[in-house]
Amino acid sequence: MHAIVSENFVVYYYWNMEMMRNEMSVLEIYDDSPTRTHPMVATIFGEEPRSISSFAIPPLRVLGQSYFIGPSIKAMAVSGSLQGITSKQIILGTVSDQVLAMDKKYLDPRRPVKATKDDKEEGLLKYNPHLPIIPHNFISYNLQIANLRQIWTSPARLESTSHLLAVGIDIFYTRIMPSKSYDIIAEDFNYVSDATA
């Protein structure tokens, strides 16, 4: 079993003995308080503030879904960014010693069985129990990282970018951009002349 924890979600991979297949499950935890307004914000807008105490746990809502996945997994990580704006990717090290990036949207426990207009506007995919393996999402391309054991990710100075290091007998490094390269501007970019053009 492998697991990763990030922000308010947990993703874990395991072998389902009953169904005889590889599965991944996701759990997301949400604050289920009737009002989620922070006391300081409530004061500014004239609302009734709610008290917050580290000794009183707010009511929580836990959502979960399970999926089955084709390849066996032997390492997992999650991408991250400095400000948390960029979409997340779940990074999987397969038994074929390759590195696969899977968008977090495929592991969203809110995926509906029947998508409504609101679900589509929010970008939620219709639930499918099978996680897709998209060939161009193998970030190690056709390379194998011999005896792949561990994957680490770290935020870069650019919000759109994360560093990824996969380690086995070989070492593989790359930069990943889950939300594409939306903030890459050369350091010598002339803002003044561009604004006057």
GROMACS .gro file of C-alpha atoms in nm:
model
  197
    1MET     CA    1   0.000   0.000   0.000
    2HIS     CA    2   0.118   0.352  -0.085
    3ALA     CA    3  -0.041   0.679   0.026
    4ILE     CA    4   0.004   1.054  -0.010
    5VAL     CA    5  -0.144   1.337   0.196
    6SER     CA    6  -0.181   1.692   0.067
    7GLU     CA    7  -0.394   1.981   0.191
    8ASN     CA    8  -0.737   1.829   0.263
    9PHE     CA    9  -0.706   1.500   0.073
   10VAL     CA   10  -0.553   1.155   0.101
   11VAL     CA   11  -0.491   0.928  -0.198
   12TYR     CA   12  -0.393   0.567  -0.140
   13TYR     CA   13  -0.316   0.273  -0.365
   14TYR     CA   14  -0.371  -0.092  -0.272
   15TRP     CA   15  -0.434  -0.440  -0.409
   16ASN     CA   16  -0.800  -0.542  -0.370
   17MET     CA   17  -0.789  -0.910  -0.269
   18GLU     CA   18  -1.160  -0.965  -0.328
   19MET     CA   19  -1.170  -0.817  -0.679
   20MET     CA   20  -0.808  -0.918  -0.763
   21ARG     CA   21  -0.713  -0.580  -0.906
   22ASN     CA   22  -0.513  -0.262  -0.835
   23GLU     CA   23  -0.723   0.016  -0.685
   24MET     CA   24  -0.682   0.377  -0.579
   25SER     CA   25  -0.907   0.559  -0.335
   26VAL     CA   26  -0.934   0.924  -0.242
   27LEU     CA   27  -1.071   1.089   0.072
   28GLU     CA   28  -1.132   1.463   0.101
   29ILE     CA   29  -1.218   1.639   0.426
   30TYR     CA   30  -1.430   1.956   0.438
   31ASP     CA   31  -1.541   2.189   0.717
   32ASP     CA   32  -1.918   2.133   0.736
   33SER     CA   33  -1.997   2.427   0.966
   34PRO     CA   34  -2.316   2.616   0.875
   35THR     CA   35  -2.114   2.934   0.827
   36ARG     CA   36  -1.754   2.929   0.714
   37THR     CA   37  -1.687   3.301   0.765
   38HIS     CA   38  -1.370   3.374   0.958
   39PRO     CA   39  -1.437   3.595   1.268
   40MET     CA   40  -1.223   3.881   1.132
   41VAL     CA   41  -1.404   3.877   0.795
   42ALA     CA   42  -1.743   3.858   0.968
   43THR     CA   43  -1.659   4.167   1.175
   44ILE     CA   44  -1.565   4.365   0.863
   45PHE     CA   45  -1.892   4.278   0.687
   46GLY     CA   46  -2.108   4.313   0.999
   47GLU     CA   47  -2.198   3.945   1.020
   48GLU     CA   48  -2.227   3.743   1.338
   49PRO     CA   49  -1.881   3.593   1.394
   50ARG     CA   50  -1.845   3.230   1.492
   51SER     CA   51  -1.597   3.140   1.759
   52ILE     CA   52  -1.301   2.925   1.666
   53SER     CA   53  -1.119   2.715   1.921
   54SER     CA   54  -0.839   2.467   1.882
   55PHE     CA   55  -1.013   2.257   2.149
   56ALA     CA   56  -1.343   2.229   1.960
   57ILE     CA   57  -1.335   2.032   1.636
   58PRO     CA   58  -1.575   2.173   1.375
   59PRO     CA   59  -1.819   1.932   1.210
   60LEU     CA   60  -1.642   1.761   0.923
   61ARG     CA   61  -1.767   1.608   0.600
   62VAL     CA   62  -1.558   1.332   0.443
   63LEU     CA   63  -1.612   1.240   0.078
   64GLY     CA   64  -1.452   0.937  -0.082
   65GLN     CA   65  -1.445   0.738  -0.404
   66SER     CA   66  -1.253   0.437  -0.529
   67TYR     CA   67  -1.125   0.355  -0.875
   68PHE     CA   68  -0.935   0.074  -1.036
   69ILE     CA   69  -0.611   0.132  -1.223
   70GLY     CA   70  -0.428  -0.090  -1.470
   71PRO     CA   71  -0.059  -0.071  -1.383
   72SER     CA   72   0.085  -0.165  -1.045
   73ILE     CA   73   0.228   0.129  -0.852
   74LYS     CA   74   0.542   0.125  -0.637
   75ALA     CA   75   0.590   0.495  -0.557
   76MET     CA   76   0.364   0.799  -0.524
   77ALA     CA   77   0.400   1.175  -0.482
   78VAL     CA   78   0.193   1.489  -0.536
   79SER     CA   79   0.296   1.806  -0.714
   80GLY     CA   80   0.290   2.136  -0.528
   81SER     CA   81   0.339   2.506  -0.582
   82LEU     CA   82   0.442   2.798  -0.360
   83GLN     CA   83   0.100   2.965  -0.344
   84GLY     CA   84  -0.118   2.658  -0.405
   85ILE     CA   85  -0.279   2.813  -0.714
   86THR     CA   86  -0.158   2.559  -0.969
   87SER     CA   87  -0.358   2.240  -1.023
   88LYS     CA   88  -0.222   1.930  -0.857
   89GLN     CA   89  -0.101   1.613  -1.021
   90ILE     CA   90  -0.065   1.274  -0.858
   91ILE     CA   91   0.275   1.133  -0.960
   92LEU     CA   92   0.288   0.755  -0.989
   93GLY     CA   93   0.595   0.533  -1.020
   94THR     CA   94   0.488   0.217  -1.204
   95VAL     CA   95   0.636  -0.133  -1.178
   96SER     CA   96   0.768  -0.082  -1.532
   97ASP     CA   97   1.000   0.183  -1.373
   98GLN     CA   98   0.829   0.475  -1.544
   99VAL     CA   99   0.681   0.795  -1.400
  100LEU     CA  100   0.318   0.882  -1.477
  101ALA     CA  101   0.145   1.212  -1.396
  102MET     CA  102  -0.230   1.196  -1.336
  103ASP     CA  103  -0.440   1.511  -1.298
  104LYS     CA  104  -0.607   1.537  -0.956
  105LYS     CA  105  -0.941   1.596  -1.133
  106TYR     CA  106  -0.955   1.221  -1.205
  107LEU     CA  107  -0.927   1.154  -0.831
  108ASP     CA  108  -1.199   1.395  -0.717
  109PRO     CA  109  -1.450   1.225  -0.483
  110ARG     CA  110  -1.718   1.472  -0.595
  111ARG     CA  111  -1.730   1.319  -0.945
  112PRO     CA  112  -2.102   1.263  -1.009
  113VAL     CA  113  -2.258   0.954  -1.165
  114LYS     CA  114  -2.486   1.186  -1.365
  115ALA     CA  115  -2.328   1.525  -1.430
  116THR     CA  116  -2.555   1.827  -1.401
  117LYS     CA  117  -2.501   2.164  -1.565
  118ASP     CA  118  -2.353   2.297  -1.238
  119ASP     CA  119  -2.112   2.000  -1.220
  120LYS     CA  120  -1.995   2.069  -1.575
  121GLU     CA  121  -1.947   2.440  -1.502
  122GLU     CA  122  -1.734   2.347  -1.201
  123GLY     CA  123  -1.525   2.118  -1.422
  124LEU     CA  124  -1.622   1.792  -1.250
  125LEU     CA  125  -1.581   1.484  -1.466
  126LYS     CA  126  -1.850   1.217  -1.479
  127TYR     CA  127  -1.763   0.925  -1.250
  128ASN     CA  128  -1.588   0.636  -1.418
  129PRO     CA  129  -1.449   0.355  -1.199
  130HIS     CA  130  -1.150   0.309  -1.430
  131LEU     CA  131  -0.866   0.564  -1.408
  132PRO     CA  132  -0.739   0.650  -1.757
  133ILE     CA  133  -0.373   0.590  -1.841
  134ILE     CA  134  -0.291   0.853  -2.103
  135PRO     CA  135   0.035   0.769  -2.285
  136HIS     CA  136   0.156   1.131  -2.320
  137ASN     CA  137   0.126   1.171  -1.939
  138PHE     CA  138   0.428   0.945  -1.886
  139ILE     CA  139   0.670   1.220  -1.787
  140SER     CA  140   0.964   0.983  -1.807
  141TYR     CA  141   0.875   0.940  -2.178
  142ASN     CA  142   1.001   0.602  -2.298
  143LEU     CA  143   1.281   0.597  -2.039
  144GLN     CA  144   1.297   0.359  -1.747
  145ILE     CA  145   1.439   0.459  -1.409
  146ALA     CA  146   1.598   0.129  -1.309
  147ASN     CA  147   1.471  -0.004  -0.976
  148LEU     CA  148   1.255   0.305  -0.915
  149ARG     CA  149   1.206   0.340  -0.540
  150GLN     CA  150   1.107   0.695  -0.451
  151ILE     CA  151   0.965   1.013  -0.606
  152TRP     CA  152   1.001   1.361  -0.457
  153THR     CA  153   0.845   1.687  -0.570
  154SER     CA  154   0.920   2.043  -0.464
  155PRO     CA  155   0.774   2.382  -0.562
  156ALA     CA  156   0.977   2.602  -0.796
  157ARG     CA  157   0.999   2.982  -0.776
  158LEU     CA  158   0.751   3.001  -1.064
  159GLU     CA  159   0.397   2.925  -0.948
  160SER     CA  160   0.323   2.706  -1.252
  161THR     CA  161   0.623   2.478  -1.202
  162SER     CA  162   0.725   2.194  -0.969
  163HIS     CA  163   1.053   2.005  -0.957
  164LEU     CA  164   1.036   1.626  -0.971
  165LEU     CA  165   1.310   1.381  -0.878
  166ALA     CA  166   1.267   1.006  -0.924
  167VAL     CA  167   1.532   0.784  -0.766
  168GLY     CA  168   1.628   0.423  -0.816
  169ILE     CA  169   1.958   0.291  -0.947
  170ASP     CA  170   1.913   0.574  -1.196
  171ILE     CA  171   1.818   0.932  -1.112
  172PHE     CA  172   1.559   1.118  -1.318
  173TYR     CA  173   1.488   1.491  -1.284
  174THR     CA  174   1.238   1.707  -1.468
  175ARG     CA  175   1.015   2.009  -1.422
  176ILE     CA  176   0.640   1.958  -1.440
  177MET     CA  177   0.371   2.217  -1.514
  178PRO     CA  178   0.027   2.076  -1.424
  179SER     CA  179  -0.155   2.396  -1.533
  180LYS     CA  180   0.075   2.462  -1.828
  181SER     CA  181   0.337   2.739  -1.830
  182TYR     CA  182   0.112   3.035  -1.756
  183ASP     CA  183   0.369   3.250  -1.572
  184ILE     CA  184   0.691   3.203  -1.765
  185ILE     CA  185   0.834   3.537  -1.872
  186ALA     CA  186   1.202   3.588  -1.939
  187GLU     CA  187   1.388   3.770  -1.659
  188ASP     CA  188   1.504   4.036  -1.907
  189PHE     CA  189   1.147   4.102  -2.032
  190ASN     CA  190   1.103   4.475  -2.095
  191TYR     CA  191   0.775   4.558  -1.921
  192VAL     CA  192   0.798   4.933  -2.005
  193SER     CA  193   0.831   4.893  -2.382
  194ASP     CA  194   0.565   4.618  -2.389
  195ALA     CA  195   0.315   4.843  -2.206
  196THR     CA  196   0.366   5.128  -2.454
  197ALA     CA  197   0.330   4.907  -2.762
   0.00000   0.00000   0.00000
